[in-house]
XYZ file of C-alpha atoms in Angstrom:
747
model
C 133.508 28.161 180.168
C 131.074 27.424 177.331
C 131.293 28.950 173.923
C 127.966 30.735 174.425
C 129.247 32.350 177.617
C 132.371 33.503 175.810
C 130.339 34.975 172.976
C 128.029 36.746 175.385
C 131.062 38.402 176.890
C 132.163 39.797 173.534
C 129.453 42.168 172.300
C 130.041 43.695 168.919
C 132.298 40.903 167.721
C 135.206 41.606 170.064
C 137.499 38.904 171.486
C 135.817 36.524 173.909
C 136.383 37.085 177.589
C 135.038 35.872 180.900
C 131.276 35.865 181.233
C 129.876 38.851 183.056
C 128.965 42.492 182.561
C 130.134 44.416 179.565
C 131.177 47.596 181.348
C 134.513 48.991 180.163
C 137.082 50.849 182.266
C 135.315 54.154 181.688
C 132.321 52.980 183.684
C 134.126 50.678 186.081
C 136.834 53.153 187.014
C 134.321 55.971 187.358
C 132.252 53.842 189.745
C 135.323 53.215 191.881
C 136.379 56.829 192.076
C 135.538 58.971 195.044
C 132.436 61.128 194.728
C 133.372 64.407 193.151
C 132.418 67.606 194.840
C 132.575 69.744 191.763
C 129.221 69.788 189.975
C 130.789 70.520 186.593
C 133.065 67.504 186.933
C 130.078 65.283 187.770
C 128.180 66.551 184.747
C 131.260 66.024 182.574
C 131.529 62.446 183.778
C 127.861 61.779 183.119
C 128.283 62.988 179.525
C 131.251 60.704 178.928
C 130.248 57.944 176.525
C 132.595 55.355 174.973
C 132.853 55.503 171.191
C 133.949 52.608 169.012
C 137.204 52.929 167.085
C 135.530 53.095 163.670
C 133.318 56.062 164.605
C 136.187 57.786 166.393
C 138.366 57.461 163.300
C 135.579 58.927 161.166
C 135.433 61.982 163.459
C 139.195 62.339 163.237
C 139.060 62.266 159.439
C 136.118 64.672 159.315
C 137.540 67.284 161.656
C 141.327 67.178 161.356
C 142.787 70.429 159.969
C 143.690 70.763 156.313
C 147.441 70.501 157.070
C 146.923 67.099 158.718
C 144.295 65.360 156.604
C 144.675 61.629 157.092
C 142.302 60.512 154.368
C 139.016 61.241 152.707
C 135.755 60.809 154.582
C 134.356 58.103 152.308
C 134.674 54.665 153.825
C 137.149 52.434 152.113
C 137.891 48.819 151.389
C 141.290 47.472 150.606
C 142.738 50.954 150.854
C 141.165 52.439 147.740
C 137.818 53.891 146.765
C 137.352 55.651 143.434
C 141.085 55.875 143.015
C 141.811 57.712 146.257
C 144.169 56.293 148.817
C 142.974 56.268 152.391
C 144.824 55.780 155.629
C 146.860 57.657 158.159
C 149.968 57.450 156.027
C 148.372 59.211 153.050
C 148.210 62.926 152.362
C 150.630 65.814 152.355
C 152.828 66.289 155.402
C 154.441 69.660 155.862
C 157.201 68.244 158.053
C 160.406 70.232 158.385
C 159.270 72.754 155.791
C 157.264 74.467 158.522
C 157.977 72.632 161.724
C 161.764 72.569 161.608
C 164.164 74.860 163.412
C 163.055 78.437 163.050
C 165.173 80.906 161.120
C 165.382 84.471 162.367
C 165.526 86.246 159.000
C 164.427 89.862 158.715
C 164.096 91.295 155.238
C 162.291 94.525 155.826
C 165.168 97.058 155.956
C 165.643 97.260 152.210
C 165.313 100.038 149.644
C 161.701 100.684 148.813
C 160.407 99.751 152.257
C 162.309 101.985 154.620
C 162.869 104.691 152.031
C 160.466 107.167 153.584
C 160.088 108.167 157.226
C 157.940 106.177 159.607
C 154.498 107.386 160.516
C 155.725 108.973 163.724
C 158.333 111.116 161.925
C 157.873 114.636 160.567
C 159.834 116.270 157.799
C 160.394 116.521 154.078
C 160.335 113.375 151.928
C 163.596 113.330 149.888
C 163.195 113.787 146.148
C 165.204 110.625 145.535
C 162.710 108.615 147.571
C 159.811 109.838 145.478
C 161.649 109.047 142.266
C 162.498 105.536 143.479
C 158.897 104.842 144.487
C 157.600 106.210 141.181
C 159.756 103.689 139.343
C 157.895 100.736 140.881
C 154.458 102.188 141.624
C 151.597 100.133 140.184
C 148.004 101.344 139.995
C 145.080 101.446 137.608
C 145.242 104.637 135.552
C 141.501 105.282 135.796
C 141.593 104.904 139.568
C 144.567 107.216 139.905
C 142.925 109.757 137.628
C 139.740 109.790 139.699
C 141.722 110.201 142.921
C 143.753 113.058 141.461
C 140.578 114.869 140.393
C 139.151 114.475 143.848
C 142.331 115.637 145.574
C 142.633 118.621 143.232
C 139.065 119.641 144.016
C 138.918 119.023 147.812
C 142.579 119.637 148.728
C 142.224 116.765 151.258
C 141.894 113.040 150.489
C 141.375 110.245 153.014
C 142.618 106.797 151.947
C 141.293 103.896 154.048
C 142.742 100.405 153.936
C 144.555 97.636 155.729
C 148.170 97.917 156.760
C 150.833 97.024 154.207
C 148.555 97.402 151.192
C 150.625 100.188 149.632
C 148.390 103.036 150.845
C 151.391 105.145 151.988
C 153.095 104.761 148.640
C 149.825 105.616 146.920
C 149.496 108.784 149.015
C 152.997 109.940 148.097
C 152.548 109.148 144.416
C 149.255 111.032 144.212
C 150.927 114.150 145.603
C 153.907 113.687 143.302
C 151.768 113.275 140.171
C 149.740 116.308 141.151
C 152.937 118.289 141.315
C 152.422 119.035 145.011
C 156.104 118.984 145.913
C 158.061 119.150 148.077
C 156.120 116.683 150.250
C 156.227 116.796 154.033
C 155.282 113.922 156.330
C 153.242 115.061 159.343
C 153.772 113.608 162.776
C 151.437 110.732 163.580
C 150.729 112.384 166.942
C 148.684 114.948 165.067
C 145.127 114.736 166.333
C 141.995 115.453 164.310
C 141.384 118.599 166.349
C 144.851 120.045 165.638
C 144.976 119.047 161.980
C 144.255 122.514 160.540
C 146.868 124.111 162.795
C 149.596 122.193 160.942
C 149.141 124.419 157.883
C 149.625 127.874 159.427
C 152.512 129.665 157.708
C 155.393 130.698 159.931
C 156.922 134.205 159.759
C 160.305 132.990 158.490
C 158.920 130.770 155.708
C 158.895 132.128 152.147
C 156.683 130.910 149.341
C 159.494 128.997 147.603
C 160.376 127.001 150.681
C 156.921 125.998 151.713
C 155.675 122.443 151.160
C 152.835 121.987 148.712
C 152.142 118.349 149.592
C 151.491 116.793 152.970
C 150.997 113.178 153.960
C 149.673 112.014 157.324
C 150.000 108.246 157.639
C 147.930 106.192 160.090
C 146.073 109.058 161.733
C 145.197 107.975 165.272
C 141.472 108.192 166.028
C 139.402 106.868 168.886
C 136.024 107.304 170.483
C 135.871 110.905 171.620
C 138.551 111.924 169.137
C 137.028 110.999 165.780
C 137.979 112.547 162.466
C 135.045 114.735 161.435
C 134.060 116.553 158.290
C 134.612 119.902 160.056
C 138.272 118.969 160.590
C 138.722 118.330 156.878
C 136.928 121.535 155.876
C 139.117 123.624 158.176
C 142.257 121.918 156.901
C 141.092 122.390 153.314
C 140.693 126.139 153.805
C 144.215 126.468 155.211
C 145.632 124.294 152.411
C 143.909 126.417 149.763
C 145.556 129.510 151.210
C 148.948 127.802 150.754
C 148.023 126.155 147.415
C 148.846 122.804 149.103
C 147.318 119.348 149.301
C 146.989 116.672 151.996
C 146.516 112.894 151.824
C 145.579 111.095 155.053
C 145.799 107.322 155.399
C 143.736 105.495 158.025
C 143.162 101.907 158.982
C 139.911 100.053 158.507
C 139.080 100.524 162.200
C 139.482 104.318 162.183
C 136.717 106.334 163.823
C 135.266 108.624 161.121
C 132.168 110.820 161.358
C 130.608 112.098 158.124
C 133.993 111.908 156.442
C 134.139 110.992 152.756
C 136.935 108.504 152.194
C 138.252 106.248 149.464
C 138.973 102.580 150.149
C 142.403 101.747 148.793
C 142.651 98.351 147.144
C 146.167 97.039 146.616
C 147.363 96.122 143.117
C 148.125 92.513 142.223
C 151.264 91.157 143.859
C 152.562 89.856 140.528
C 152.311 93.332 138.994
C 154.106 94.936 141.930
C 156.863 92.328 141.845
C 157.375 92.814 138.102
C 157.523 96.588 138.512
C 160.133 96.334 141.271
C 162.210 93.911 139.212
C 162.108 96.135 136.143
C 163.557 98.908 138.266
C 166.552 96.651 138.989
C 167.100 94.439 135.935
C 166.666 94.153 132.181
C 163.465 92.694 130.721
C 164.976 89.259 129.844
C 166.186 88.851 133.437
C 162.803 89.964 134.748
C 160.989 87.322 132.681
C 163.455 84.653 133.787
C 163.035 85.552 137.452
C 159.250 85.636 137.229
C 159.330 82.117 135.760
C 161.217 80.578 138.684
C 159.174 77.929 140.593
C 159.967 79.581 143.933
C 158.679 82.899 142.595
C 155.439 81.342 141.382
C 154.957 79.674 144.760
C 155.602 82.978 146.527
C 153.005 84.774 144.425
C 150.459 82.076 145.267
C 150.814 82.734 149.022
C 148.923 86.074 149.241
C 151.893 87.991 150.634
C 151.656 91.637 151.625
C 153.065 94.288 149.316
C 155.886 95.109 151.730
C 156.921 91.464 151.503
C 156.614 91.561 147.715
C 158.924 94.580 147.595
C 161.432 92.904 149.887
C 161.263 89.723 147.804
C 161.997 91.757 144.673
C 165.100 93.113 146.391
C 166.235 89.557 147.200
C 165.566 88.457 143.614
C 167.628 91.382 142.363
C 170.510 90.292 144.560
C 170.068 86.723 143.321
C 170.150 87.864 139.671
C 173.347 89.778 140.409
C 174.936 86.728 142.041
C 174.874 88.211 145.552
C 172.229 85.873 146.999
C 171.959 82.084 146.970
C 169.050 80.133 145.510
C 168.260 78.872 149.023
C 167.595 82.431 150.166
C 165.015 82.832 147.429
C 163.369 79.510 148.316
C 163.259 80.305 152.052
C 161.942 83.838 151.686
C 158.222 83.053 151.752
C 158.384 81.047 154.981
C 160.718 83.596 156.583
C 158.258 86.367 155.734
C 155.447 84.400 157.341
C 157.529 83.833 160.473
C 158.265 87.557 160.691
C 154.555 88.340 160.436
C 153.709 85.916 163.235
C 156.427 87.379 165.445
C 155.002 90.857 164.871
C 151.550 89.691 165.932
C 152.840 88.529 169.301
C 155.095 91.401 170.185
C 154.412 92.929 173.598
C 153.074 96.194 172.155
C 149.337 96.085 172.855
C 148.720 99.099 170.611
C 149.606 96.979 167.597
C 147.625 93.816 168.398
C 145.356 93.690 171.439
C 145.437 90.657 173.738
C 141.940 89.691 172.628
C 143.070 89.706 169.004
C 146.098 87.587 169.928
C 143.731 85.090 171.532
C 141.708 85.071 168.307
C 144.831 84.424 166.242
C 145.697 81.418 168.420
C 142.143 80.100 168.220
C 142.136 80.542 164.447
C 145.370 78.536 164.272
C 143.655 75.728 166.182
C 140.382 75.940 164.225
C 141.768 76.973 160.836
C 139.290 76.198 158.076
C 136.578 75.726 160.721
C 133.358 77.587 161.605
C 134.047 81.237 162.388
C 131.454 81.490 165.181
C 133.019 78.531 166.972
C 136.500 80.012 166.590
C 135.353 83.366 167.978
C 133.517 81.718 170.874
C 136.525 79.684 171.967
C 138.962 82.541 171.381
C 137.114 84.536 174.039
C 137.533 81.595 176.414
C 141.278 81.684 175.773
C 141.232 85.465 176.224
C 139.884 85.019 179.756
C 142.631 82.541 180.576
C 145.297 84.890 179.191
C 143.928 87.787 181.254
C 144.112 85.622 184.352
C 147.756 84.847 183.565
C 148.586 88.524 183.128
C 146.793 89.613 186.307
C 145.438 86.852 188.586
C 143.796 89.418 190.880
C 141.661 90.894 188.102
C 138.342 89.407 187.098
C 138.626 88.505 183.382
C 136.360 90.597 181.182
C 135.209 89.875 177.644
C 133.324 92.541 175.680
C 129.983 91.206 174.531
C 130.182 93.076 171.247
C 133.685 93.390 169.896
C 135.610 93.705 166.677
C 133.782 93.236 163.384
C 134.471 89.906 161.668
C 135.941 91.604 158.605
C 138.460 93.581 160.648
C 139.443 90.498 162.641
C 140.060 88.426 159.548
C 141.901 91.283 157.880
C 144.334 91.429 160.795
C 144.773 87.644 160.677
C 145.276 87.645 156.897
C 142.421 85.197 156.701
C 139.394 84.742 154.469
C 135.736 83.999 155.133
C 133.652 81.634 153.002
C 130.632 79.325 153.099
C 131.117 75.563 153.090
C 129.694 72.348 154.508
C 130.844 71.070 157.881
C 130.448 67.398 158.784
C 128.247 66.796 161.813
C 126.667 63.745 163.391
C 123.428 64.797 161.652
C 125.041 65.138 158.245
C 126.657 68.052 156.342
C 125.639 71.522 157.545
C 126.540 74.747 155.707
C 128.557 77.102 157.909
C 130.440 80.372 157.633
C 134.100 79.395 157.911
C 137.400 81.207 158.368
C 140.852 80.159 157.199
C 144.299 81.685 156.918
C 145.104 82.607 153.328
C 148.437 80.821 153.834
C 147.808 77.305 155.139
C 151.250 77.269 156.814
C 150.262 80.102 159.153
C 148.512 77.875 161.698
C 151.553 75.653 162.225
C 153.998 78.547 162.365
C 151.789 80.494 164.765
C 151.309 77.634 167.232
C 155.034 76.940 167.204
C 155.808 80.598 167.873
C 153.383 80.817 170.806
C 154.583 77.564 172.404
C 158.313 78.114 172.068
C 158.626 81.881 171.782
C 156.227 82.872 174.557
C 156.436 80.285 177.375
C 154.535 82.601 179.716
C 151.422 81.859 177.664
C 151.690 78.110 178.307
C 149.561 77.940 181.488
C 146.643 79.684 179.798
C 147.070 77.648 176.622
C 147.170 74.358 178.534
C 144.071 75.257 180.540
C 142.312 76.172 177.307
C 143.266 72.891 175.624
C 142.022 70.905 178.607
C 138.719 72.717 178.390
C 138.512 71.931 174.667
C 139.184 68.249 175.356
C 136.151 68.220 177.648
C 133.849 69.784 175.050
C 130.891 67.795 173.817
C 131.555 68.621 170.148
C 133.779 66.187 168.195
C 135.186 69.033 166.090
C 136.391 70.880 169.192
C 138.007 67.794 170.707
C 139.687 66.893 167.418
C 141.137 70.388 167.051
C 142.423 70.233 170.623
C 144.275 67.081 169.577
C 145.631 68.610 166.369
C 146.862 71.677 168.265
C 148.709 69.510 170.765
C 150.154 67.520 167.858
C 151.841 70.697 166.621
C 153.116 71.457 170.120
C 154.493 67.922 170.366
C 156.252 68.310 167.016
C 157.861 71.451 168.418
C 158.628 70.240 171.960
C 157.664 66.609 172.559
C 158.800 66.300 176.228
C 156.797 69.330 177.349
C 153.704 68.416 175.350
C 153.784 64.871 176.717
C 154.240 65.888 180.348
C 151.900 68.860 180.393
C 149.060 67.742 178.147
C 149.123 64.296 176.533
C 149.985 62.123 179.551
C 147.322 63.730 181.799
C 144.778 63.022 179.073
C 146.060 59.472 178.558
C 145.663 58.618 182.255
C 142.263 60.269 182.662
C 139.356 58.138 183.826
C 137.221 59.832 181.151
C 137.002 58.156 177.779
C 136.935 61.349 175.718
C 140.138 62.647 177.334
C 141.964 59.453 176.439
C 140.579 59.643 172.900
C 141.999 63.160 172.517
C 145.367 61.767 173.633
C 145.076 59.066 170.962
C 144.317 61.605 168.258
C 147.086 63.941 169.423
C 149.685 61.159 169.209
C 148.334 60.000 165.841
C 148.430 63.466 164.283
C 151.809 64.209 165.863
C 153.193 61.094 164.198
C 151.499 62.114 160.939
C 153.349 65.457 160.803
C 156.713 63.855 161.507
C 157.103 63.942 165.294
C 159.780 61.396 166.217
C 159.446 58.634 168.824
C 155.652 58.283 168.849
C 155.854 54.518 168.058
C 158.293 54.140 170.957
C 155.769 55.789 173.264
C 153.058 53.397 172.106
C 155.322 50.371 172.480
C 156.019 51.357 176.085
C 152.389 52.088 176.901
C 151.075 48.874 175.347
C 152.824 46.914 178.112
C 152.164 49.386 180.919
C 150.496 48.364 184.136
C 147.946 51.159 183.776
C 145.086 49.854 181.639
C 144.295 53.405 180.517
C 147.717 53.733 178.894
C 147.277 50.323 177.272
C 143.938 51.481 175.886
C 145.500 54.617 174.378
C 148.321 52.590 172.828
C 145.934 50.109 171.209
C 143.738 52.856 169.735
C 146.764 54.703 168.378
C 148.232 51.516 166.858
C 145.011 51.186 164.856
C 145.510 54.658 163.379
C 149.235 54.737 162.644
C 149.450 51.028 161.876
C 148.815 51.210 158.103
C 152.304 52.610 157.523
C 153.958 49.905 159.679
C 151.411 47.033 159.741
C 153.784 44.245 160.766
C 155.125 46.172 163.743
C 151.619 47.273 164.740
C 150.200 43.756 164.540
C 153.157 42.357 166.479
C 152.498 44.888 169.252
C 148.787 44.042 169.234
C 149.564 40.322 169.480
C 151.861 40.945 172.440
C 149.141 43.017 174.105
C 146.577 40.269 173.503
C 148.838 37.605 174.987
C 149.481 39.769 178.050
C 145.755 40.343 178.379
C 144.948 36.631 178.220
C 147.279 35.872 181.099
C 144.285 36.910 183.246
C 141.743 35.108 181.079
C 140.534 32.873 183.879
C 140.082 35.669 186.414
C 136.942 37.744 185.707
C 138.103 40.453 188.111
C 141.445 40.994 186.400
C 140.481 40.458 182.758
C 140.330 43.793 180.958
C 137.270 43.399 178.762
C 137.462 46.928 177.362
C 141.015 46.449 176.125
C 139.978 43.122 174.622
C 137.345 44.907 172.542
C 139.783 47.659 171.642
C 142.313 45.132 170.348
C 139.727 43.650 167.987
C 138.655 47.106 166.812
C 142.293 47.994 166.143
C 142.637 44.974 163.864
C 139.350 45.970 162.205
C 140.716 49.406 161.278
C 143.950 47.920 159.995
C 142.024 45.504 157.792
C 140.093 48.422 156.321
C 143.146 50.544 155.631
C 145.628 51.101 152.829
C 147.657 48.180 154.225
C 144.733 45.740 154.108
C 146.441 43.079 151.998
C 149.520 42.947 154.186
C 147.362 42.887 157.313
C 145.303 40.002 155.955
C 148.461 38.029 155.204
C 149.794 38.638 158.724
C 146.528 37.533 160.322
C 146.538 34.254 158.388
C 150.195 33.586 159.155
C 149.692 33.854 162.926
C 146.138 32.553 163.204
C 147.169 29.325 164.941
C 149.805 30.820 167.257
C 147.623 30.663 170.367
C 144.102 31.393 171.586
C 144.767 35.057 172.292
C 146.109 35.741 168.797
C 143.342 33.706 167.165
C 140.645 35.678 168.963
C 142.400 38.907 168.036
C 142.409 38.006 164.334
C 138.882 36.595 164.125
C 137.388 39.353 166.261
C 138.932 42.036 164.060
C 137.879 40.239 160.873
C 134.250 39.808 161.951
C 134.102 43.442 163.024
C 135.472 44.542 159.644
C 132.866 42.445 157.827
C 130.130 44.455 159.554
C 131.236 47.770 158.016
C 129.355 49.186 155.049
C 130.034 51.823 152.415
C 129.565 55.285 153.892
C 128.520 53.728 157.208
C 125.070 53.499 155.657
C 122.756 50.898 157.131
C 121.885 49.792 153.608
C 125.340 50.335 152.130
C 127.346 47.579 150.517
C 129.637 45.564 152.854
C 133.196 46.809 152.428
C 134.896 43.441 152.835
C 132.489 41.812 150.353
C 133.347 44.492 147.814
C 137.034 43.923 148.562
C 136.565 40.187 147.936
C 134.777 40.813 144.622
C 137.604 42.981 143.309
C 140.260 40.521 144.452
C 138.406 37.553 142.924
C 137.977 39.379 139.623
C 141.727 39.999 139.560
C 142.463 36.383 140.576
C 144.279 37.782 143.610
C 145.312 35.526 146.488
C 143.610 38.046 148.779
C 140.259 36.515 147.824
C 141.386 33.122 149.126
C 142.621 34.790 152.313
C 139.215 36.370 152.955
C 137.481 33.046 152.364
C 139.916 31.313 154.734
C 139.186 33.723 157.592
C 135.450 33.332 156.951
C 135.724 29.541 157.306
C 137.721 29.911 160.501
C 135.248 32.385 162.014
C 132.202 30.284 161.070
C 133.781 27.134 162.487
C 135.122 28.614 165.735
C 133.050 27.803 168.827
C 133.502 31.344 170.167
C 132.841 33.210 166.910
C 130.321 31.162 164.939
C 127.263 33.055 166.242
C 128.750 36.476 165.474
C 129.945 35.291 162.051
C 126.496 33.918 161.157
C 124.910 37.250 162.171
C 127.228 39.079 159.773
C 126.586 36.548 157.005
C 122.853 37.144 157.428
C 123.498 40.884 156.954
C 125.436 40.108 153.784
C 122.544 38.065 152.412
C 120.179 40.987 153.084
C 122.648 43.277 151.294
C 122.607 40.858 148.358
C 118.812 41.149 148.331
C 119.192 44.904 147.772
C 122.101 44.829 145.307
C 122.788 42.626 142.318
C 126.493 43.419 142.619
C 126.538 42.181 146.220
C 124.589 39.069 145.188
C 127.127 38.157 142.507
C 130.015 38.700 144.944
C 128.396 36.570 147.643
C 127.528 33.854 145.128
C 131.229 33.705 144.213
C 132.300 33.570 147.871
C 129.925 30.951 149.320
C 131.291 27.914 147.440
C 134.732 28.650 148.875
C 133.321 28.480 152.403
C 132.237 24.871 152.087
C 135.016 22.303 152.435
C 133.326 19.915 154.893
C 129.914 18.601 155.870
C 129.606 20.818 158.990
C 130.394 23.894 156.928
C 127.746 22.926 154.366
C 125.179 22.221 157.059
C 125.822 25.547 158.823
C 125.348 27.705 155.707
C 122.510 25.564 154.366
C 120.590 26.023 157.613
C 121.218 29.788 157.611
C 119.970 30.298 154.044
C 116.858 28.143 154.570
C 115.770 29.589 157.902
C 117.064 33.156 158.153
C 114.363 35.814 158.537
C 114.160 38.806 156.273
C 114.166 42.432 157.347
C 111.901 43.153 160.335
C 111.040 39.453 160.727
C 109.764 38.978 157.187
C 110.096 35.568 155.490
C 113.503 34.668 154.031
C 114.310 36.888 151.035
C 114.200 35.359 147.563
C 117.932 35.827 147.189
C 118.526 33.268 149.964
C 117.134 30.497 147.761
C 119.271 31.587 144.848
C 122.390 31.660 147.013
C 121.500 28.245 148.446
C 121.850 26.804 144.963
C 125.487 27.979 144.820
C 126.556 25.688 147.687
C 128.380 22.605 146.417
C 126.812 19.191 147.062
C 127.316 17.859 150.569
């Protein structure tokens, strides 16, 4: 086989292979499959397009969730750009802090939280409870004053707000400060139409024993049973007869018609915590407790006021020596776990199934576009309905819950930010949990705590993996990574392995990303999986292993390169048989080396490539193919950007680093190799054109070229290139070519 034939069989600078077509396994395997009857499957297959490893890695970096960021988007050379480290091993990994064994810790039955009756109870609020709440109540004096004036005038006040924002405590304190005691809690089953009837005096009740304050928490309203102004007027008349007052609390989704209400805004968590601590300890102890690192971290997590009150109780026990420091440190995560468990309780009156689907989707698409999250949450909702009742046709309301109410339930925030797309950054309305740990905790809870949801979740993830949007496919992978961290055997068998053995390229790519991100967040045994798959008989598994090695390799470059060399040698056993030679895997091997060369472990990778360059033909092609591919990459993937490897060489040469000599050595080998010389000369031409656009690139190339000439053939090859190469779009040779020609040493 001639060198030209070998080069023709290696488009894009990949390892040479037998002459013939360049179709990879995606196309070849699809052609050999039986004709599919399902039209959607045929369309899906037609849309399946292979993507090179460099572009696929860029999508992974762009769209991975904030808890799994594997590096900045900017392209890199030698592992560093502008001081930032890049590579799959960089970044913050939550690890066992969130993903470890779950602790069932419930903190809510403590003084201050369960001190007054639940909303469904009816009866007098004990005086001691009011006194205890008054000792830790925090509110703006002007706000309280305005509310008291309004309550005194109208006799009835409606406070609207989210759950656990302190609205119940506020209602009780307003009545207490007004002097409307004793205070009675009305049964939550009270309807708007029967509200006034609650204030009819009984025959055996004297003036001294009657309540003067009433609180109705979480009034239940619905379409057809709204709270109207007439209800409040009637209740106000009855209350005036008794010289009494009423405060009603409602949620943000309450159905109100012409009802004046006040939106209750919770006080700052730090103020509430300090007030609760002062009710338990002296001022010096309070200041010491507030200065603890764990306390500062807790306050930065946007916890609910009920959790703040419970945390204050734990801190009081800690100050008294009745609680360990570990309990204080673990409280924040335990509170989050309790919240997630509440969301997924069976009671549909608390959180509807559609809202549960939204919570799961938000966990998968945390920090992503809200519209996309809502769209795909409704898809999951249909799958969950089918699981609950297979005989029922799934229904999704066209117009549902308002975005603000949804995000309030999820304890999430909405904001505007840029989203990376294939057309460049696009400003989108995004949604994210206020606590970045929520996504990981929620997915773990659903997967392990509610196994009945697995069929719907798996079907949903498979649909996401087939989506045409890179963001959606990447988030499918990141979601499965969390499931694998929680339960690797199930995630492998139910999701990852079916993707890895799919005939569709994009499914296998999602498997690659899932394994990469799973390894990134501390899932054990992922390298063992890749080692086994790299030698598997199924070429699809080998492909997945090679792609994944390229992504996790920077943290274990020697092991990754050893596995890639073994895979290359196994591949070249069929080098002489065009039917058996796996051309796609050959290209993937070179692209894997390319990514490793342009990673944080670049120097170590370069050293390894030089050390094994002469081992055998397979290893030589692997090294040179990866090196030539890497030399093609430019800053920011811009067509006119500076070559990354050239910039790497310039920095190494300026520091008198041996890396510069290593780069020059691989250049000489690639230019002098019968299989790689044409590809290497094409890249060198691109570098000369880059030097024509940039003085910095010209100086770097002028420093490199003399080191590439150690023999007459090497001189002749570069001399001919610089004298005859065309400029951009077929123009004459650029002026820089003549200047660079003068840097070549005499023949």
